Amino acid sequence: MDEKCDGPIDISYNFQFTNGYKFSDKHFSADEIGVMETMITFVCLQTLLIGYFLYVRKLLKSIHKNHHTVKMLGASIFLAWFAHGWILIHYIWFAYDGLGWVGFIYVGRLFQGASETVFLLLLILVGKGWTICCRKISARGRVKIAVFGTVYSITWLAIPTYYYLYGDRASTLHFYQSAYGYILLTLRLFGLGWFLNACTITVRKYNAKVHFYHKFMMAMALWFLGLPIMAIAASAITPWTRFLIINALDWTFLFVFQSVLCYMYNPEGKLNKNFPFHATTTE
């Protein structure tokens, strides 16, 4: 019998490398273990915050104080909830098959950027006294705010585009460690300076609101500093825990300060006596 033992061999195979046996960590790399549980936690917290906001909005409507700044806060809260939801869908899918779909997390990050941009503009507008001390902001002021918001949102759009489409997936660099991330950090610090300057000018013009603005400035300045704090902390955190910690800090800063401002809007809250809106509305 004539046999050919040196012919070509056609073999197909599939290797599956896992990191444990549990659903929550089987397909996750060491630096991502725990991220799905983190996102589940924030989805629950953001859902509770939505419920609280709707309650506060109902109270404000009953006294005709449902101003545009209230609607902006609501938009920021809902956008953050959608961000959590899309990102969580990706991680649940990833936990199931080890692949997920990066499109979900990309869309989630875009919602996050929209939420933060709306929140930042809201803080600057309130810092300028809109709906608190005055009905309108000057045309020049509105143009400046629009330009800043546009630049900030475009920069935010560039960060996930670069990170998820062109970044090295094996890298342990955090989400903001890119040229676009550092530009966003610079814009956040610029926004902080603008915010503090706007609040100071408003207090000089409307001294009756000084008690509110002192609390408002001290509290919300910390949100502006959140991104620089994370950037500094990231360099000191070990690579295998960096992603999880920065991700948790990122969402914590937004959730906490959305909650604080929502409480300030509550007409039944202790802080609201120092936070009278300028006028009533038709809503």
Short mmCIF file of C-alpha atoms in Angstrom, two decimals:
data_model
loop_
_atom_site.label_atom_id
_atom_site.label_comp_id
_atom_site.label_asym_id
_atom_site.label_seq_id
_atom_site.Cartn_x
_atom_site.Cartn_y
_atom_site.Cartn_z
CA MET A 1 0.00 0.00 0.00
CA ASP A 2 1.38 3.35 -1.01
CA GLU A 3 0.98 5.97 1.72
CA LYS A 4 1.89 9.64 1.61
CA CYS A 5 2.84 10.76 5.09
CA ASP A 6 4.38 14.07 4.11
CA GLY A 7 1.30 15.66 2.56
CA PRO A 8 -0.26 18.94 3.77
CA ILE A 9 -2.35 18.87 6.91
CA ASP A 10 -5.49 21.01 7.09
CA ILE A 11 -6.46 21.62 10.73
CA SER A 12 -8.87 24.15 12.15
CA TYR A 13 -8.93 24.84 15.86
CA ASN A 14 -10.30 27.33 18.34
CA PHE A 15 -8.63 28.29 21.62
CA GLN A 16 -10.62 29.92 24.39
CA PHE A 17 -8.60 31.51 27.18
CA THR A 18 -10.61 32.33 30.29
CA ASN A 19 -9.84 33.98 33.59
CA GLY A 20 -11.80 31.91 36.09
CA TYR A 21 -15.11 30.10 35.90
CA LYS A 22 -17.67 32.61 37.19
CA PHE A 23 -19.92 34.45 34.74
CA SER A 24 -18.72 37.79 36.12
CA ASP A 25 -15.01 37.20 35.50
CA LYS A 26 -14.60 34.28 33.08
CA HIS A 27 -13.97 36.37 29.96
CA PHE A 28 -12.65 39.53 31.62
CA SER A 29 -8.99 40.42 31.79
CA ALA A 30 -7.46 40.93 35.23
CA ASP A 31 -7.75 44.73 35.03
CA GLU A 32 -11.47 44.54 34.09
CA ILE A 33 -12.73 42.08 36.70
CA GLY A 34 -15.45 43.87 38.67
CA VAL A 35 -16.36 46.40 35.99
CA MET A 36 -19.69 44.72 35.18
CA GLU A 37 -20.72 44.78 38.86
CA THR A 38 -19.66 48.44 39.01
CA MET A 39 -21.90 49.33 36.08
CA ILE A 40 -24.84 47.41 37.57
CA THR A 41 -24.40 49.45 40.76
CA PHE A 42 -24.40 52.75 38.88
CA VAL A 43 -27.43 51.79 36.78
CA CYS A 44 -29.33 51.19 40.04
CA LEU A 45 -28.07 54.42 41.62
CA GLN A 46 -28.88 56.48 38.53
CA THR A 47 -32.36 54.95 38.40
CA LEU A 48 -32.94 56.06 42.00
CA LEU A 49 -31.65 59.53 41.12
CA ILE A 50 -34.11 59.72 38.20
CA GLY A 51 -36.93 58.90 40.61
CA TYR A 52 -35.76 61.62 43.00
CA PHE A 53 -35.42 64.15 40.18
CA LEU A 54 -38.96 63.44 38.96
CA TYR A 55 -40.20 64.01 42.52
CA VAL A 56 -38.32 67.33 42.76
CA ARG A 57 -39.58 68.40 39.33
CA LYS A 58 -43.15 67.67 40.43
CA LEU A 59 -42.65 69.90 43.49
CA LEU A 60 -41.18 72.68 41.36
CA LYS A 61 -44.03 72.46 38.86
CA SER A 62 -46.53 72.81 41.69
CA ILE A 63 -45.00 76.17 42.63
CA HIS A 64 -44.32 77.22 39.00
CA LYS A 65 -40.53 77.00 39.29
CA ASN A 66 -39.76 74.44 36.60
CA HIS A 67 -37.07 76.56 34.94
CA HIS A 68 -34.83 75.65 32.00
CA THR A 69 -31.95 74.93 34.39
CA VAL A 70 -34.14 72.26 35.99
CA LYS A 71 -34.75 70.73 32.57
CA MET A 72 -31.02 70.79 31.82
CA LEU A 73 -30.29 68.93 35.05
CA GLY A 74 -32.93 66.37 34.12
CA ALA A 75 -31.41 65.96 30.66
CA SER A 76 -27.97 65.37 32.17
CA ILE A 77 -29.34 62.77 34.60
CA PHE A 78 -31.26 60.88 31.92
CA LEU A 79 -28.31 60.97 29.50
CA ALA A 80 -26.08 59.49 32.20
CA TRP A 81 -28.64 56.72 32.76
CA PHE A 82 -28.62 55.86 29.06
CA ALA A 83 -24.81 55.84 29.16
CA HIS A 84 -24.83 53.34 32.03
CA GLY A 85 -27.38 51.19 30.22
CA TRP A 86 -25.51 50.93 26.91
CA ILE A 87 -22.20 50.20 28.61
CA LEU A 88 -23.78 47.59 30.87
CA ILE A 89 -25.34 45.82 27.86
CA HIS A 90 -21.86 45.52 26.34
CA TYR A 91 -20.35 44.04 29.51
CA ILE A 92 -23.19 41.55 30.02
CA TRP A 93 -22.80 40.45 26.40
CA PHE A 94 -19.02 40.29 26.87
CA ALA A 95 -19.42 38.18 30.01
CA TYR A 96 -21.52 35.75 27.96
CA ASP A 97 -19.32 35.22 24.90
CA GLY A 98 -16.06 37.08 25.54
CA LEU A 99 -16.67 39.40 22.59
CA GLY A 100 -19.50 41.79 23.33
CA TRP A 101 -19.89 44.59 20.84
CA VAL A 102 -17.74 47.68 21.15
CA GLY A 103 -20.46 49.73 19.45
CA PHE A 104 -22.57 49.56 22.61
CA ILE A 105 -19.83 50.88 24.86
CA TYR A 106 -18.94 53.54 22.26
CA VAL A 107 -22.55 54.79 22.20
CA GLY A 108 -22.56 54.70 26.00
CA ARG A 109 -19.49 56.91 26.13
CA LEU A 110 -21.12 59.36 23.73
CA PHE A 111 -24.10 59.58 26.09
CA GLN A 112 -21.67 60.13 28.95
CA GLY A 113 -20.02 62.98 27.05
CA ALA A 114 -23.41 64.54 26.32
CA SER A 115 -24.41 64.26 29.98
CA GLU A 116 -21.20 65.88 31.21
CA THR A 117 -21.36 68.64 28.58
CA VAL A 118 -24.93 69.56 29.54
CA PHE A 119 -23.99 69.49 33.23
CA LEU A 120 -20.94 71.70 32.67
CA LEU A 121 -22.95 74.26 30.70
CA LEU A 122 -25.64 74.16 33.38
CA LEU A 123 -23.11 75.02 36.08
CA ILE A 124 -21.72 77.94 34.08
CA LEU A 125 -25.23 79.25 33.34
CA VAL A 126 -26.23 79.06 37.00
CA GLY A 127 -22.88 80.63 37.88
CA LYS A 128 -23.84 83.55 35.65
CA GLY A 129 -27.12 83.82 37.54
CA TRP A 130 -29.47 82.52 34.86
CA THR A 131 -32.90 81.74 36.39
CA ILE A 132 -31.41 82.46 39.83
CA CYS A 133 -30.86 86.20 39.58
CA CYS A 134 -31.70 87.15 36.01
CA ARG A 135 -33.96 86.09 33.16
CA LYS A 136 -31.47 86.41 30.31
CA ILE A 137 -27.76 86.29 29.62
CA SER A 138 -26.22 88.83 27.23
CA ALA A 139 -25.92 87.88 23.56
CA ARG A 140 -22.13 87.97 23.84
CA GLY A 141 -22.26 85.67 26.85
CA ARG A 142 -24.54 83.22 25.04
CA VAL A 143 -22.16 83.06 22.06
CA LYS A 144 -19.17 82.35 24.33
CA ILE A 145 -21.05 79.58 26.13
CA ALA A 146 -22.18 78.06 22.82
CA VAL A 147 -18.63 78.07 21.43
CA PHE A 148 -17.18 76.56 24.59
CA GLY A 149 -19.88 73.89 24.69
CA THR A 150 -19.24 73.01 21.04
CA VAL A 151 -15.47 72.67 21.53
CA TYR A 152 -15.97 70.63 24.70
CA SER A 153 -18.46 68.26 23.06
CA ILE A 154 -16.28 67.75 19.96
CA THR A 155 -13.31 66.93 22.19
CA TRP A 156 -15.45 64.48 24.13
CA LEU A 157 -16.51 62.87 20.84
CA ALA A 158 -12.87 62.43 19.83
CA ILE A 159 -11.86 60.60 23.03
CA PRO A 160 -13.95 57.41 22.67
CA THR A 161 -13.44 57.47 18.89
CA TYR A 162 -9.68 57.32 19.36
CA TYR A 163 -9.78 54.98 22.38
CA TYR A 164 -12.09 52.32 20.96
CA LEU A 165 -11.28 52.51 17.25
CA TYR A 166 -7.55 53.28 17.19
CA GLY A 167 -6.25 52.65 20.71
CA ASP A 168 -4.18 49.62 21.70
CA ARG A 169 -6.59 47.17 23.35
CA ALA A 170 -3.70 45.50 25.19
CA SER A 171 -2.69 48.79 26.79
CA THR A 172 -3.53 49.59 30.41
CA LEU A 173 -3.76 53.32 29.73
CA HIS A 174 -6.98 54.78 31.08
CA PHE A 175 -9.74 56.35 29.03
CA TYR A 176 -8.39 59.92 29.26
CA GLN A 177 -4.69 59.17 28.62
CA SER A 178 -4.50 60.53 25.10
CA ALA A 179 -3.93 63.90 23.48
CA TYR A 180 -7.70 64.43 23.33
CA GLY A 181 -8.03 63.48 26.98
CA TYR A 182 -5.48 66.08 28.00
CA ILE A 183 -7.24 68.69 25.87
CA LEU A 184 -10.48 67.83 27.71
CA LEU A 185 -8.64 68.17 31.03
CA THR A 186 -7.43 71.63 29.98
CA LEU A 187 -10.96 72.62 28.94
CA ARG A 188 -12.31 71.42 32.29
CA LEU A 189 -9.78 73.60 34.15
CA PHE A 190 -10.66 76.53 31.89
CA GLY A 191 -14.32 75.89 32.67
CA LEU A 192 -13.50 75.93 36.39
CA GLY A 193 -11.90 79.36 36.08
CA TRP A 194 -14.84 80.66 34.08
CA PHE A 195 -17.30 79.18 36.56
CA LEU A 196 -15.61 80.74 39.60
CA ASN A 197 -15.30 84.11 37.86
CA ALA A 198 -18.98 84.03 36.82
CA CYS A 199 -20.10 83.20 40.37
CA THR A 200 -17.94 85.98 41.82
CA ILE A 201 -19.37 88.58 39.43
CA THR A 202 -22.93 87.39 40.11
CA VAL A 203 -22.44 87.69 43.88
CA ARG A 204 -21.15 91.25 43.48
CA LYS A 205 -24.22 92.21 41.45
CA TYR A 206 -26.78 90.30 43.53
CA ASN A 207 -25.55 90.27 47.10
CA ALA A 208 -28.84 88.72 48.31
CA LYS A 209 -27.76 85.39 46.79
CA VAL A 210 -24.34 85.31 48.48
CA HIS A 211 -25.20 82.44 50.85
CA PHE A 212 -26.30 80.17 48.03
CA TYR A 213 -23.38 80.99 45.75
CA HIS A 214 -20.77 80.34 48.43
CA LYS A 215 -22.14 76.81 48.91
CA PHE A 216 -22.65 76.36 45.18
CA MET A 217 -19.11 77.43 44.28
CA MET A 218 -17.42 75.25 46.89
CA ALA A 219 -19.46 72.17 45.98
CA MET A 220 -19.40 72.37 42.19
CA ALA A 221 -15.76 73.43 41.93
CA LEU A 222 -14.95 69.91 43.12
CA TRP A 223 -16.75 68.46 40.09
CA PHE A 224 -14.59 70.53 37.73
CA LEU A 225 -11.51 69.25 39.58
CA GLY A 226 -12.68 65.65 39.30
CA LEU A 227 -11.02 64.99 35.94
CA PRO A 228 -7.61 66.45 36.93
CA ILE A 229 -7.78 64.46 40.18
CA MET A 230 -8.42 61.26 38.20
CA ALA A 231 -5.57 62.03 35.79
CA ILE A 232 -3.14 62.48 38.69
CA ALA A 233 -4.45 59.42 40.53
CA ALA A 234 -4.15 57.26 37.40
CA SER A 235 -0.38 57.71 37.26
CA ALA A 236 -0.05 56.39 40.82
CA ILE A 237 -2.43 53.43 40.48
CA THR A 238 -1.11 49.99 39.57
CA PRO A 239 -1.90 49.06 35.93
CA TRP A 240 -4.01 46.01 36.80
CA THR A 241 -6.41 48.08 38.96
CA ARG A 242 -6.27 51.38 37.06
CA PHE A 243 -9.20 50.81 34.70
CA LEU A 244 -11.62 49.68 37.40
CA ILE A 245 -10.75 52.51 39.82
CA ILE A 246 -10.77 55.29 37.22
CA ASN A 247 -14.05 54.01 35.76
CA ALA A 248 -15.66 53.99 39.21
CA LEU A 249 -14.30 57.45 40.09
CA ASP A 250 -15.47 58.85 36.76
CA TRP A 251 -19.08 57.80 37.31
CA THR A 252 -19.00 58.61 41.04
CA PHE A 253 -18.07 62.25 40.46
CA LEU A 254 -20.92 62.75 37.99
CA PHE A 255 -23.52 60.92 40.10
CA VAL A 256 -22.62 62.66 43.37
CA PHE A 257 -22.72 66.19 41.98
CA GLN A 258 -25.88 65.59 39.96
CA SER A 259 -27.42 64.41 43.24
CA VAL A 260 -26.15 67.46 45.15
CA LEU A 261 -27.58 69.90 42.61
CA CYS A 262 -30.84 67.96 42.49
CA TYR A 263 -31.08 68.30 46.28
CA MET A 264 -30.37 72.03 46.01
CA TYR A 265 -33.32 72.29 43.61
CA ASN A 266 -35.66 70.56 46.07
CA PRO A 267 -38.01 73.25 47.47
CA GLU A 268 -38.44 71.12 50.60
CA GLY A 269 -34.69 70.86 51.21
CA LYS A 270 -32.79 72.91 53.76
CA LEU A 271 -30.48 74.39 51.13
CA ASN A 272 -33.34 75.63 48.94
CA LYS A 273 -34.09 78.61 51.19
CA ASN A 274 -30.84 80.09 49.81
CA PHE A 275 -31.71 79.07 46.25
CA PRO A 276 -34.77 81.07 45.17
CA PHE A 277 -35.41 81.14 41.44
CA HIS A 278 -35.70 84.55 39.84
CA ALA A 279 -39.32 84.20 38.74
CA THR A 280 -42.19 81.82 38.26
CA THR A 281 -42.85 79.93 35.03
CA THR A 282 -45.97 78.80 33.21
CA GLU A 283 -45.14 75.17 34.08
#
